[in-house]
Amino acid sequence: MSNDNVKVKHVVTLFEEVQNRYVNKLLSINEKHLTSDERYKQKIVIYESYIKDLSLQTRLLLQSLEELEKEANQRVGLLENKLKKAHASLQHSLPSNDISKPIDNFETEKWKIIHENLDLKHDMDCLVSFINIAKRTGKWNTKQLQLKTLPLDNIIGTTDDKINHHSSSLHKEIQYGDDHMQVLQAEIQYLRKTQAELSKPISSINENEFKEKNLVLSKKTDDLRSKLAVECQKTETLKMDIRIKTTELKDLQEDLNKKKKQYEEHIHDLSTKLKTISDRHRESTTIINNDNKIKKQEIEQLTKQVEQIATERSELHRQCCVKDSIIADLQVKIHNVEQQFIINNHPVIPIELTVSKIEYEKLHQELHITRKQLDETMIEHKIVIYESYIKDLSLQTRLLLQSLEELEKEANQRVGLLENKLKKAHASLQHSLPSSDISKPIDNFETEKWKIIHENLDLKHDMDCLVSFINIAKRTGKWNTKQLQLKTLPLDNIIGTTNDKINHHSSSLHKEIQYRDEHMQVLQAEIQYLRKTQAELSKPTSSINENEFKEKNLVLSKKTDDLRSKLAEECQKTETLKMDIRIKTTELKDLQEDLNRKKKQYEEHIHDLSTKLKTISDRHRESTTIINNDNKIKKQEIEQLTKQVEQIVNERSELHRQCCVKDTIIADLQVKIHNVEQQSIINNHPVAPIELTVSRIEYEKLNQELYLTRKQLDETMIEVNRC
């Protein structure tokens, strides 16, 4: 008996040591300087391993308990049968020699039970050593486990549900056996010791430990209640956010309707005013189209020249490469012949000064690098020019927009006066002005047409920018207005400040929902821990009253069920809130897209009408500046093209010169080869390869070409820095 108690205490200490080991691991993680994510990940790994170890320990203990309970039931059945036989023998008053037979049977049964107890003690020792090895190594090695009373499959092969169900039925059977053995205890004193040994529970829990666990559970239930209160408060805040979003939707809808009415009225007024002006623009379009055709033809001619010269340059470059390969082959051949002469102790007659092939290759590589740098700097120079051109255009569009905003206010007042003035001017021009005076309105109309064309290009650019902006917003779900760059409209008139608010609000809601999901996971983990502790405390003990234990377990189970139901309700509420928030965000996005689309349409229409009015009202003041700007732009384009043509022509001439030089080099090398071959024929010696060399003239030419390329590179760098 005392030996069994010692073993049970030893198993309990083993469990406590395992628990302390995992607690120390968790404390060591808290002491380390880690981020919150890494700390949580390591804790999760430790918790998972701890849960696996605990489940394995409980499985082993339950299986051993099951086997012991089976043996106890078998022994109780045997004892009941023997008691029945004893009662029958006493009733029939058997003689004394017949009474000795059951006594002998009891002695044999005692002997069997003693041996079975020894086997059970052996199995308990094996299990204790098995748990010790598992605690030291961290692995459950079942190969070295040798049991006498239990098969190995019964220890590691059953599931938790079957074990729990079977253990509950065995508990009931043991209780029935204990009651029946108390009745038989008065008749058979011989079996009292074995009955006490079999009826004693395997493990006992101290009352203090049970109280401590109950206190821990009560604290955790209180924590869960407080967390549920916090979750309820957060749901209320989410509801308030949804209400705010609905009010924002209503306000946006009302704003949309108001702006729609305003834009329609404005468009109607401007369209009526522009009917009289549209006829005069028809005449100006033909003149502007003719001018544009002439300039396009000039630009096309220049581009064709550039392409033709570029093809010629590429062809010359290819020829240079071919001649370089021919020169290299000839030089190799010459070097082979010279080497053979050196081997045969014949002096080589120098034809011209040579340079080592390695130095020539270094110089050629350096020339290639400088050419590459020159190409890169030319590209950078072009990029800088294009950027400056774009900046100038954007500045012009901004100035035009500012003037548009200033003149839109005056347009409604001056339209009547302008119409009267235009009618009078038209009549006076038809009756009295000569042909020289008629050319001025034509020029003004040309400038107006040019301005309209450029504004149409800007509007197309803005349209493409807005389309890409909407596509990005559909994909990402965010309105990133920082990358939106418009030319004709200011950003505040397009989207206002509602997008930033909506993005900020939706991001805060997503963060809140993510925080709630993480909080729910923590609560579910704590509930699982409470379930495990409740399952551990639900085992019957000898030192605690079963009724009190059941009542406490019922109370704890009710509390956990209530908390579980509340958490389920909170999860449902959060899911519904998430769905509501998603619906509201989609509605906001759709409404914002509709608002932006309609606003864009109205703004474009108003912009077109207002630009036409503006060009007519300010044509006498702005016509000269527009014409000068147009001429400057065209001149710049033509100058750039002419520079490119000149540059390509120079490159072509340089390549042609290089080809001529290489032709002379090839001729010299061929002469040299012929002389060397003649000398080899005279001496009747075979030719062998020697060290590769290059003509000194070629080396100097390559060096001069490198100098010119570097000079051109420096000039382009200076131009880039100026830009």
PDB file of N, CA and C in Angstrom, residues 375-462:
ATOM      1  N   ASP A 375      25.809  57.140 -74.645  1.00  0.00           N
ATOM      2  CA  ASP A 375      24.409  56.833 -74.963  1.00  0.00           C
ATOM      3  C   ASP A 375      23.506  57.067 -73.766  1.00  0.00           C
ATOM      4  N   GLU A 376      23.979  56.648 -72.572  1.00  0.00           N
ATOM      5  CA  GLU A 376      23.171  56.852 -71.362  1.00  0.00           C
ATOM      6  C   GLU A 376      22.963  58.330 -71.071  1.00  0.00           C
ATOM      7  N   THR A 377      24.034  59.116 -71.213  1.00  0.00           N
ATOM      8  CA  THR A 377      23.890  60.553 -70.960  1.00  0.00           C
ATOM      9  C   THR A 377      22.978  61.209 -71.986  1.00  0.00           C
ATOM     10  N   MET A 378      23.044  60.740 -73.230  1.00  0.00           N
ATOM     11  CA  MET A 378      22.130  61.283 -74.233  1.00  0.00           C
ATOM     12  C   MET A 378      20.682  60.966 -73.874  1.00  0.00           C
ATOM     13  N   ILE A 379      20.462  59.737 -73.398  1.00  0.00           N
ATOM     14  CA  ILE A 379      19.101  59.368 -72.977  1.00  0.00           C
ATOM     15  C   ILE A 379      18.656  60.217 -71.795  1.00  0.00           C
ATOM     16  N   GLU A 380      19.573  60.406 -70.825  1.00  0.00           N
ATOM     17  CA  GLU A 380      19.232  61.255 -69.683  1.00  0.00           C
ATOM     18  C   GLU A 380      18.950  62.687 -70.126  1.00  0.00           C
ATOM     19  N   HIS A 381      19.741  63.156 -71.079  1.00  0.00           N
ATOM     20  CA  HIS A 381      19.516  64.507 -71.591  1.00  0.00           C
ATOM     21  C   HIS A 381      18.130  64.627 -72.230  1.00  0.00           C
ATOM     22  N   LYS A 382      17.760  63.601 -72.988  1.00  0.00           N
ATOM     23  CA  LYS A 382      16.424  63.616 -73.586  1.00  0.00           C
ATOM     24  C   LYS A 382      15.341  63.575 -72.517  1.00  0.00           C
ATOM     25  N   ILE A 383      15.581  62.761 -71.484  1.00  0.00           N
ATOM     26  CA  ILE A 383      14.586  62.672 -70.404  1.00  0.00           C
ATOM     27  C   ILE A 383      14.432  64.011 -69.704  1.00  0.00           C
ATOM     28  N   VAL A 384      15.562  64.674 -69.450  1.00  0.00           N
ATOM     29  CA  VAL A 384      15.502  65.994 -68.798  1.00  0.00           C
ATOM     30  C   VAL A 384      14.751  66.988 -69.673  1.00  0.00           C
ATOM     31  N   ILE A 385      15.002  66.933 -70.968  1.00  0.00           N
ATOM     32  CA  ILE A 385      14.298  67.844 -71.884  1.00  0.00           C
ATOM     33  C   ILE A 385      12.800  67.571 -71.854  1.00  0.00           C
ATOM     34  N   TYR A 386      12.444  66.264 -71.892  1.00  0.00           N
ATOM     35  CA  TYR A 386      11.018  65.924 -71.859  1.00  0.00           C
ATOM     36  C   TYR A 386      10.382  66.350 -70.546  1.00  0.00           C
ATOM     37  N   GLU A 387      11.106  66.163 -69.442  1.00  0.00           N
ATOM     38  CA  GLU A 387      10.552  66.575 -68.147  1.00  0.00           C
ATOM     39  C   GLU A 387      10.338  68.084 -68.084  1.00  0.00           C
ATOM     40  N   SER A 388      11.313  68.838 -68.586  1.00  0.00           N
ATOM     41  CA  SER A 388      11.136  70.292 -68.596  1.00  0.00           C
ATOM     42  C   SER A 388       9.967  70.695 -69.491  1.00  0.00           C
ATOM     43  N   TYR A 389       9.835  69.973 -70.609  1.00  0.00           N
ATOM     44  CA  TYR A 389       8.708  70.256 -71.504  1.00  0.00           C
ATOM     45  C   TYR A 389       7.373  69.969 -70.821  1.00  0.00           C
ATOM     46  N   ILE A 390       7.322  68.858 -70.085  1.00  0.00           N
ATOM     47  CA  ILE A 390       6.095  68.514 -69.351  1.00  0.00           C
ATOM     48  C   ILE A 390       5.806  69.535 -68.263  1.00  0.00           C
ATOM     49  N   LYS A 391       6.856  69.988 -67.577  1.00  0.00           N
ATOM     50  CA  LYS A 391       6.654  71.004 -66.542  1.00  0.00           C
ATOM     51  C   LYS A 391       6.107  72.294 -67.137  1.00  0.00           C
ATOM     52  N   ASP A 392       6.662  72.696 -68.277  1.00  0.00           N
ATOM     53  CA  ASP A 392       6.165  73.909 -68.924  1.00  0.00           C
ATOM     54  C   ASP A 392       4.700  73.772 -69.314  1.00  0.00           C
ATOM     55  N   LEU A 393       4.365  72.591 -69.867  1.00  0.00           N
ATOM     56  CA  LEU A 393       2.970  72.375 -70.249  1.00  0.00           C
ATOM     57  C   LEU A 393       2.042  72.397 -69.040  1.00  0.00           C
ATOM     58  N   SER A 394       2.474  71.740 -67.952  1.00  0.00           N
ATOM     59  CA  SER A 394       1.641  71.735 -66.744  1.00  0.00           C
ATOM     60  C   SER A 394       1.480  73.138 -66.174  1.00  0.00           C
ATOM     61  N   LEU A 395       2.571  73.938 -66.239  1.00  0.00           N
ATOM     62  CA  LEU A 395       2.474  75.320 -65.752  1.00  0.00           C
ATOM     63  C   LEU A 395       1.503  76.124 -66.608  1.00  0.00           C
ATOM     64  N   GLN A 396       1.574  75.927 -67.913  1.00  0.00           N
ATOM     65  CA  GLN A 396       0.639  76.626 -68.792  1.00  0.00           C
ATOM     66  C   GLN A 396      -0.802  76.229 -68.512  1.00  0.00           C
ATOM     67  N   THR A 397      -1.027  74.918 -68.303  1.00  0.00           N
ATOM     68  CA  THR A 397      -2.396  74.477 -68.005  1.00  0.00           C
ATOM     69  C   THR A 397      -2.888  75.036 -66.678  1.00  0.00           C
ATOM     70  N   ARG A 398      -2.000  75.113 -65.693  1.00  0.00           N
ATOM     71  CA  ARG A 398      -2.414  75.702 -64.423  1.00  0.00           C
ATOM     72  C   ARG A 398      -2.789  77.177 -64.583  1.00  0.00           C
ATOM     73  N   LEU A 399      -1.962  77.894 -65.342  1.00  0.00           N
ATOM     74  CA  LEU A 399      -2.291  79.304 -65.580  1.00  0.00           C
ATOM     75  C   LEU A 399      -3.618  79.449 -66.315  1.00  0.00           C
ATOM     76  N   LEU A 400      -3.839  78.561 -67.285  1.00  0.00           N
ATOM     77  CA  LEU A 400      -5.109  78.609 -68.001  1.00  0.00           C
ATOM     78  C   LEU A 400      -6.286  78.299 -67.092  1.00  0.00           C
ATOM     79  N   LEU A 401      -6.093  77.336 -66.187  1.00  0.00           N
ATOM     80  CA  LEU A 401      -7.173  77.013 -65.250  1.00  0.00           C
ATOM     81  C   LEU A 401      -7.459  78.174 -64.314  1.00  0.00           C
ATOM     82  N   GLN A 402      -6.400  78.835 -63.847  1.00  0.00           N
ATOM     83  CA  GLN A 402      -6.617  79.993 -62.981  1.00  0.00           C
ATOM     84  C   GLN A 402      -7.378  81.093 -63.713  1.00  0.00           C
ATOM     85  N   SER A 403      -6.957  81.350 -64.937  1.00  0.00           N
ATOM     86  CA  SER A 403      -7.679  82.365 -65.711  1.00  0.00           C
ATOM     87  C   SER A 403      -9.111  81.939 -65.994  1.00  0.00           C
ATOM     88  N   LEU A 404      -9.319  80.614 -66.180  1.00  0.00           N
ATOM     89  CA  LEU A 404     -10.675  80.111 -66.388  1.00  0.00           C
ATOM     90  C   LEU A 404     -11.546  80.357 -65.170  1.00  0.00           C
ATOM     91  N   GLU A 405     -11.005  80.048 -63.996  1.00  0.00           N
ATOM     92  CA  GLU A 405     -11.783  80.268 -62.773  1.00  0.00           C
ATOM     93  C   GLU A 405     -12.119  81.746 -62.574  1.00  0.00           C
ATOM     94  N   GLU A 406     -11.201  82.621 -62.964  1.00  0.00           N
ATOM     95  CA  GLU A 406     -11.483  84.051 -62.817  1.00  0.00           C
ATOM     96  C   GLU A 406     -12.518  84.540 -63.827  1.00  0.00           C
ATOM     97  N   LEU A 407     -12.459  83.983 -65.033  1.00  0.00           N
ATOM     98  CA  LEU A 407     -13.337  84.482 -66.089  1.00  0.00           C
ATOM     99  C   LEU A 407     -14.705  83.825 -66.115  1.00  0.00           C
ATOM    100  N   GLU A 408     -14.858  82.676 -65.445  1.00  0.00           N
ATOM    101  CA  GLU A 408     -16.179  82.057 -65.378  1.00  0.00           C
ATOM    102  C   GLU A 408     -17.181  82.952 -64.652  1.00  0.00           C
ATOM    103  N   LYS A 409     -16.674  83.701 -63.672  1.00  0.00           N
ATOM    104  CA  LYS A 409     -17.558  84.605 -62.931  1.00  0.00           C
ATOM    105  C   LYS A 409     -18.047  85.758 -63.812  1.00  0.00           C
ATOM    106  N   GLU A 410     -17.157  86.208 -64.687  1.00  0.00           N
ATOM    107  CA  GLU A 410     -17.520  87.336 -65.541  1.00  0.00           C
ATOM    108  C   GLU A 410     -18.251  86.928 -66.821  1.00  0.00           C
ATOM    109  N   ALA A 411     -18.234  85.609 -67.119  1.00  0.00           N
ATOM    110  CA  ALA A 411     -18.791  85.168 -68.409  1.00  0.00           C
ATOM    111  C   ALA A 411     -20.283  85.442 -68.512  1.00  0.00           C
ATOM    112  N   ASN A 412     -21.017  85.132 -67.436  1.00  0.00           N
ATOM    113  CA  ASN A 412     -22.469  85.317 -67.468  1.00  0.00           C
ATOM    114  C   ASN A 412     -22.854  86.783 -67.674  1.00  0.00           C
ATOM    115  N   GLN A 413     -22.059  87.686 -67.117  1.00  0.00           N
ATOM    116  CA  GLN A 413     -22.366  89.116 -67.248  1.00  0.00           C
ATOM    117  C   GLN A 413     -22.021  89.646 -68.630  1.00  0.00           C
ATOM    118  N   ARG A 414     -20.935  89.100 -69.208  1.00  0.00           N
ATOM    119  CA  ARG A 414     -20.432  89.666 -70.457  1.00  0.00           C
ATOM    120  C   ARG A 414     -20.951  88.980 -71.712  1.00  0.00           C
ATOM    121  N   VAL A 415     -21.714  87.894 -71.554  1.00  0.00           N
ATOM    122  CA  VAL A 415     -22.149  87.155 -72.742  1.00  0.00           C
ATOM    123  C   VAL A 415     -23.067  88.003 -73.608  1.00  0.00           C
ATOM    124  N   GLY A 416     -23.999  88.696 -72.971  1.00  0.00           N
ATOM    125  CA  GLY A 416     -24.908  89.536 -73.759  1.00  0.00           C
ATOM    126  C   GLY A 416     -24.173  90.618 -74.520  1.00  0.00           C
ATOM    127  N   LEU A 417     -23.250  91.278 -73.806  1.00  0.00           N
ATOM    128  CA  LEU A 417     -22.476  92.333 -74.468  1.00  0.00           C
ATOM    129  C   LEU A 417     -21.636  91.779 -75.609  1.00  0.00           C
ATOM    130  N   LEU A 418     -21.034  90.600 -75.362  1.00  0.00           N
ATOM    131  CA  LEU A 418     -20.199  90.000 -76.408  1.00  0.00           C
ATOM    132  C   LEU A 418     -21.009  89.626 -77.639  1.00  0.00           C
ATOM    133  N   GLU A 419     -22.209  89.091 -77.414  1.00  0.00           N
ATOM    134  CA  GLU A 419     -23.032  88.724 -78.564  1.00  0.00           C
ATOM    135  C   GLU A 419     -23.393  89.953 -79.404  1.00  0.00           C
ATOM    136  N   ASN A 420     -23.770  91.036 -78.726  1.00  0.00           N
ATOM    137  CA  ASN A 420     -24.092  92.268 -79.467  1.00  0.00           C
ATOM    138  C   ASN A 420     -22.875  92.793 -80.213  1.00  0.00           C
ATOM    139  N   LYS A 421     -21.720  92.778 -79.510  1.00  0.00           N
ATOM    140  CA  LYS A 421     -20.504  93.268 -80.160  1.00  0.00           C
ATOM    141  C   LYS A 421     -20.126  92.413 -81.355  1.00  0.00           C
ATOM    142  N   LEU A 422     -20.294  91.089 -81.206  1.00  0.00           N
ATOM    143  CA  LEU A 422     -19.958  90.204 -82.318  1.00  0.00           C
ATOM    144  C   LEU A 422     -20.868  90.438 -83.520  1.00  0.00           C
ATOM    145  N   LYS A 423     -22.150  90.643 -83.250  1.00  0.00           N
ATOM    146  CA  LYS A 423     -23.069  90.911 -84.359  1.00  0.00           C
ATOM    147  C   LYS A 423     -22.690  92.205 -85.084  1.00  0.00           C
ATOM    148  N   LYS A 424     -22.409  93.263 -84.295  1.00  0.00           N
ATOM    149  CA  LYS A 424     -22.025  94.539 -84.898  1.00  0.00           C
ATOM    150  C   LYS A 424     -20.718  94.413 -85.667  1.00  0.00           C
ATOM    151  N   ALA A 425     -19.758  93.701 -85.066  1.00  0.00           N
ATOM    152  CA  ALA A 425     -18.469  93.543 -85.744  1.00  0.00           C
ATOM    153  C   ALA A 425     -18.607  92.753 -87.026  1.00  0.00           C
ATOM    154  N   HIS A 426     -19.441  91.720 -86.992  1.00  0.00           N
ATOM    155  CA  HIS A 426     -19.653  90.918 -88.200  1.00  0.00           C
ATOM    156  C   HIS A 426     -20.287  91.756 -89.310  1.00  0.00           C
ATOM    157  N   ALA A 427     -21.282  92.563 -88.933  1.00  0.00           N
ATOM    158  CA  ALA A 427     -21.940  93.417 -89.939  1.00  0.00           C
ATOM    159  C   ALA A 427     -20.975  94.454 -90.505  1.00  0.00           C
ATOM    160  N   SER A 428     -20.199  95.062 -89.616  1.00  0.00           N
ATOM    161  CA  SER A 428     -19.250  96.077 -90.075  1.00  0.00           C
ATOM    162  C   SER A 428     -18.156  95.479 -90.946  1.00  0.00           C
ATOM    163  N   LEU A 429     -17.731  94.246 -90.603  1.00  0.00           N
ATOM    164  CA  LEU A 429     -16.712  93.594 -91.421  1.00  0.00           C
ATOM    165  C   LEU A 429     -17.235  93.277 -92.812  1.00  0.00           C
ATOM    166  N   GLN A 430     -18.454  92.849 -92.877  1.00  0.00           N
ATOM    167  CA  GLN A 430     -19.019  92.520 -94.189  1.00  0.00           C
ATOM    168  C   GLN A 430     -19.186  93.759 -95.077  1.00  0.00           C
ATOM    169  N   HIS A 431     -19.486  94.920 -94.485  1.00  0.00           N
ATOM    170  CA  HIS A 431     -19.807  96.113 -95.278  1.00  0.00           C
ATOM    171  C   HIS A 431     -18.604  97.013 -95.550  1.00  0.00           C
ATOM    172  N   SER A 432     -17.703  97.131 -94.588  1.00  0.00           N
ATOM    173  CA  SER A 432     -16.725  98.203 -94.712  1.00  0.00           C
ATOM    174  C   SER A 432     -15.265  97.792 -94.647  1.00  0.00           C
ATOM    175  N   LEU A 433     -14.927  96.684 -93.991  1.00  0.00           N
ATOM    176  CA  LEU A 433     -13.509  96.373 -93.796  1.00  0.00           C
ATOM    177  C   LEU A 433     -12.898  95.802 -95.058  1.00  0.00           C
ATOM    178  N   PRO A 434     -11.649  96.137 -95.348  1.00  0.00           N
ATOM    179  CA  PRO A 434     -10.945  95.531 -96.488  1.00  0.00           C
ATOM    180  C   PRO A 434     -10.471  94.125 -96.138  1.00  0.00           C
ATOM    181  N   SER A 435      -9.845  93.486 -97.144  1.00  0.00           N
ATOM    182  CA  SER A 435      -9.385  92.093 -96.974  1.00  0.00           C
ATOM    183  C   SER A 435      -8.273  91.972 -95.958  1.00  0.00           C
ATOM    184  N   SER A 436      -7.452  93.018 -95.815  1.00  0.00           N
ATOM    185  CA  SER A 436      -6.354  92.955 -94.832  1.00  0.00           C
ATOM    186  C   SER A 436      -6.876  92.913 -93.411  1.00  0.00           C
ATOM    187  N   ASP A 437      -8.007  93.582 -93.166  1.00  0.00           N
ATOM    188  CA  ASP A 437      -8.588  93.551 -91.823  1.00  0.00           C
ATOM    189  C   ASP A 437      -9.325  92.250 -91.547  1.00  0.00           C
ATOM    190  N   ILE A 438      -9.779  91.585 -92.589  1.00  0.00           N
ATOM    191  CA  ILE A 438     -10.495  90.313 -92.381  1.00  0.00           C
ATOM    192  C   ILE A 438      -9.546  89.225 -91.918  1.00  0.00           C
ATOM    193  N   SER A 439      -8.267  89.332 -92.269  1.00  0.00           N
ATOM    194  CA  SER A 439      -7.304  88.282 -91.893  1.00  0.00           C
ATOM    195  C   SER A 439      -7.073  88.202 -90.391  1.00  0.00           C
ATOM    196  N   LYS A 440      -7.324  89.334 -89.692  1.00  0.00           N
ATOM    197  CA  LYS A 440      -7.110  89.305 -88.235  1.00  0.00           C
ATOM    198  C   LYS A 440      -8.068  88.359 -87.515  1.00  0.00           C
ATOM    199  N   PRO A 441      -9.405  88.415 -87.757  1.00  0.00           N
ATOM    200  CA  PRO A 441     -10.264  87.416 -87.100  1.00  0.00           C
ATOM    201  C   PRO A 441      -9.919  85.988 -87.467  1.00  0.00           C
ATOM    202  N   ILE A 442      -9.436  85.808 -88.717  1.00  0.00           N
ATOM    203  CA  ILE A 442      -9.056  84.441 -89.112  1.00  0.00           C
ATOM    204  C   ILE A 442      -7.894  83.950 -88.258  1.00  0.00           C
ATOM    205  N   ASP A 443      -6.901  84.846 -88.051  1.00  0.00           N
ATOM    206  CA  ASP A 443      -5.778  84.467 -87.189  1.00  0.00           C
ATOM    207  C   ASP A 443      -6.243  84.195 -85.763  1.00  0.00           C
ATOM    208  N   ASN A 444      -7.180  85.048 -85.320  1.00  0.00           N
ATOM    209  CA  ASN A 444      -7.706  84.816 -83.965  1.00  0.00           C
ATOM    210  C   ASN A 444      -8.398  83.465 -83.869  1.00  0.00           C
ATOM    211  N   PHE A 445      -9.166  83.119 -84.897  1.00  0.00           N
ATOM    212  CA  PHE A 445      -9.834  81.820 -84.887  1.00  0.00           C
ATOM    213  C   PHE A 445      -8.826  80.677 -84.947  1.00  0.00           C
ATOM    214  N   GLU A 446      -7.721  80.880 -85.661  1.00  0.00           N
ATOM    215  CA  GLU A 446      -6.674  79.853 -85.682  1.00  0.00           C
ATOM    216  C   GLU A 446      -6.108  79.620 -84.283  1.00  0.00           C
ATOM    217  N   THR A 447      -5.830  80.720 -83.610  1.00  0.00           N
ATOM    218  CA  THR A 447      -5.310  80.578 -82.238  1.00  0.00           C
ATOM    219  C   THR A 447      -6.331  79.914 -81.324  1.00  0.00           C
ATOM    220  N   GLU A 448      -7.611  80.288 -81.519  1.00  0.00           N
ATOM    221  CA  GLU A 448      -8.655  79.658 -80.709  1.00  0.00           C
ATOM    222  C   GLU A 448      -8.720  78.154 -80.974  1.00  0.00           C
ATOM    223  N   LYS A 449      -8.632  77.779 -82.237  1.00  0.00           N
ATOM    224  CA  LYS A 449      -8.668  76.360 -82.590  1.00  0.00           C
ATOM    225  C   LYS A 449      -7.466  75.616 -82.025  1.00  0.00           C
ATOM    226  N   TRP A 450      -6.298  76.235 -82.109  1.00  0.00           N
ATOM    227  CA  TRP A 450      -5.091  75.599 -81.541  1.00  0.00           C
ATOM    228  C   TRP A 450      -5.250  75.374 -80.040  1.00  0.00           C
ATOM    229  N   LYS A 451      -5.801  76.393 -79.392  1.00  0.00           N
ATOM    230  CA  LYS A 451      -5.992  76.273 -77.945  1.00  0.00           C
ATOM    231  C   LYS A 451      -6.988  75.173 -77.598  1.00  0.00           C
ATOM    232  N   ILE A 452      -8.065  75.089 -78.382  1.00  0.00           N
ATOM    233  CA  ILE A 452      -9.071  74.041 -78.140  1.00  0.00           C
ATOM    234  C   ILE A 452      -8.460  72.662 -78.334  1.00  0.00           C
ATOM    235  N   ILE A 453      -7.608  72.509 -79.362  1.00  0.00           N
ATOM    236  CA  ILE A 453      -6.980  71.200 -79.612  1.00  0.00           C
ATOM    237  C   ILE A 453      -6.098  70.792 -78.441  1.00  0.00           C
ATOM    238  N   HIS A 454      -5.288  71.740 -77.945  1.00  0.00           N
ATOM    239  CA  HIS A 454      -4.419  71.405 -76.812  1.00  0.00           C
ATOM    240  C   HIS A 454      -5.220  71.102 -75.550  1.00  0.00           C
ATOM    241  N   GLU A 455      -6.298  71.836 -75.371  1.00  0.00           N
ATOM    242  CA  GLU A 455      -7.133  71.548 -74.202  1.00  0.00           C
ATOM    243  C   GLU A 455      -7.808  70.188 -74.325  1.00  0.00           C
ATOM    244  N   ASN A 456      -8.179  69.809 -75.560  1.00  0.00           N
ATOM    245  CA  ASN A 456      -8.730  68.468 -75.759  1.00  0.00           C
ATOM    246  C   ASN A 456      -7.704  67.396 -75.427  1.00  0.00           C
ATOM    247  N   LEU A 457      -6.440  67.630 -75.803  1.00  0.00           N
ATOM    248  CA  LEU A 457      -5.386  66.673 -75.448  1.00  0.00           C
ATOM    249  C   LEU A 457      -5.226  66.561 -73.938  1.00  0.00           C
ATOM    250  N   ASP A 458      -5.277  67.733 -73.267  1.00  0.00           N
ATOM    251  CA  ASP A 458      -5.187  67.693 -71.796  1.00  0.00           C
ATOM    252  C   ASP A 458      -6.359  66.942 -71.185  1.00  0.00           C
ATOM    253  N   LEU A 459      -7.549  67.150 -71.754  1.00  0.00           N
ATOM    254  CA  LEU A 459      -8.721  66.437 -71.244  1.00  0.00           C
ATOM    255  C   LEU A 459      -8.604  64.936 -71.463  1.00  0.00           C
ATOM    256  N   LYS A 460      -8.054  64.520 -72.612  1.00  0.00           N
ATOM    257  CA  LYS A 460      -7.838  63.082 -72.838  1.00  0.00           C
ATOM    258  C   LYS A 460      -6.847  62.515 -71.836  1.00  0.00           C
ATOM    259  N   HIS A 461      -5.786  63.279 -71.562  1.00  0.00           N
ATOM    260  CA  HIS A 461      -4.818  62.841 -70.553  1.00  0.00           C
ATOM    261  C   HIS A 461      -5.485  62.676 -69.187  1.00  0.00           C
ATOM    262  N   ASP A 462      -6.323  63.665 -68.816  1.00  0.00           N
ATOM    263  CA  ASP A 462      -7.020  63.565 -67.527  1.00  0.00           C
ATOM    264  C   ASP A 462      -7.981  62.387 -67.507  1.00  0.00           C
TER     265      ASP A 462
END
